[in-house]
């Protein structure tokens, strides 16, 4: 049983739905500066989300989701992730993610003149995140 003194609110919101709302004693996610783990009473912080797994530590266990780009607002009593896309493992089509990974790798290897490297790298990160979360 989690200590109620360590519990804080977590919200994950996407443009098309409230993906998750609940209580946790820790949340882990990926920012543009690297991975971060947040407990209650964290210093206030706003940061940029990068594609990666989000691990929500609840009293009943862990919930894992894939989140792709957005912003995180961390307050002492609440963490809110505003994400472009958020997906539970059962919402991810692994074969589609594998195909997206292959397309992104092919674009990066081809190095054509009009290649948008940043966009291809982001597509690769999103595909790898989906594959990783699906396998968890």
PDB file of N, CA and C in Angstrom, residues 19 25 64 89 94:
ATOM      1  N   UNK A  19      -6.177  11.127 -21.787  1.00  0.00           N
ATOM      2  CA  UNK A  19      -5.609   9.793 -21.889  1.00  0.00           C
ATOM      3  C   UNK A  19      -5.554   9.096 -20.536  1.00  0.00           C
ATOM      4  N   UNK A  25       2.751   7.527  -7.076  1.00  0.00           N
ATOM      5  CA  UNK A  25       3.801   7.946  -6.137  1.00  0.00           C
ATOM      6  C   UNK A  25       5.100   8.229  -6.883  1.00  0.00           C
ATOM      7  N   UNK A  64       2.294   1.467 -18.163  1.00  0.00           N
ATOM      8  CA  UNK A  64       3.263   1.936 -19.155  1.00  0.00           C
ATOM      9  C   UNK A  64       2.512   2.392 -20.392  1.00  0.00           C
ATOM     10  N   UNK A  89      -0.052   0.087 -24.535  1.00  0.00           N
ATOM     11  CA  UNK A  89       0.526  -0.994 -25.343  1.00  0.00           C
ATOM     12  C   UNK A  89      -0.492  -1.719 -26.226  1.00  0.00           C
ATOM     13  N   UNK A  94       2.087  -3.323 -33.730  1.00  0.00           N
ATOM     14  CA  UNK A  94       3.527  -3.556 -33.834  1.00  0.00           C
ATOM     15  C   UNK A  94       3.997  -3.640 -35.278  1.00  0.00           C
TER      16      UNK A  94
END
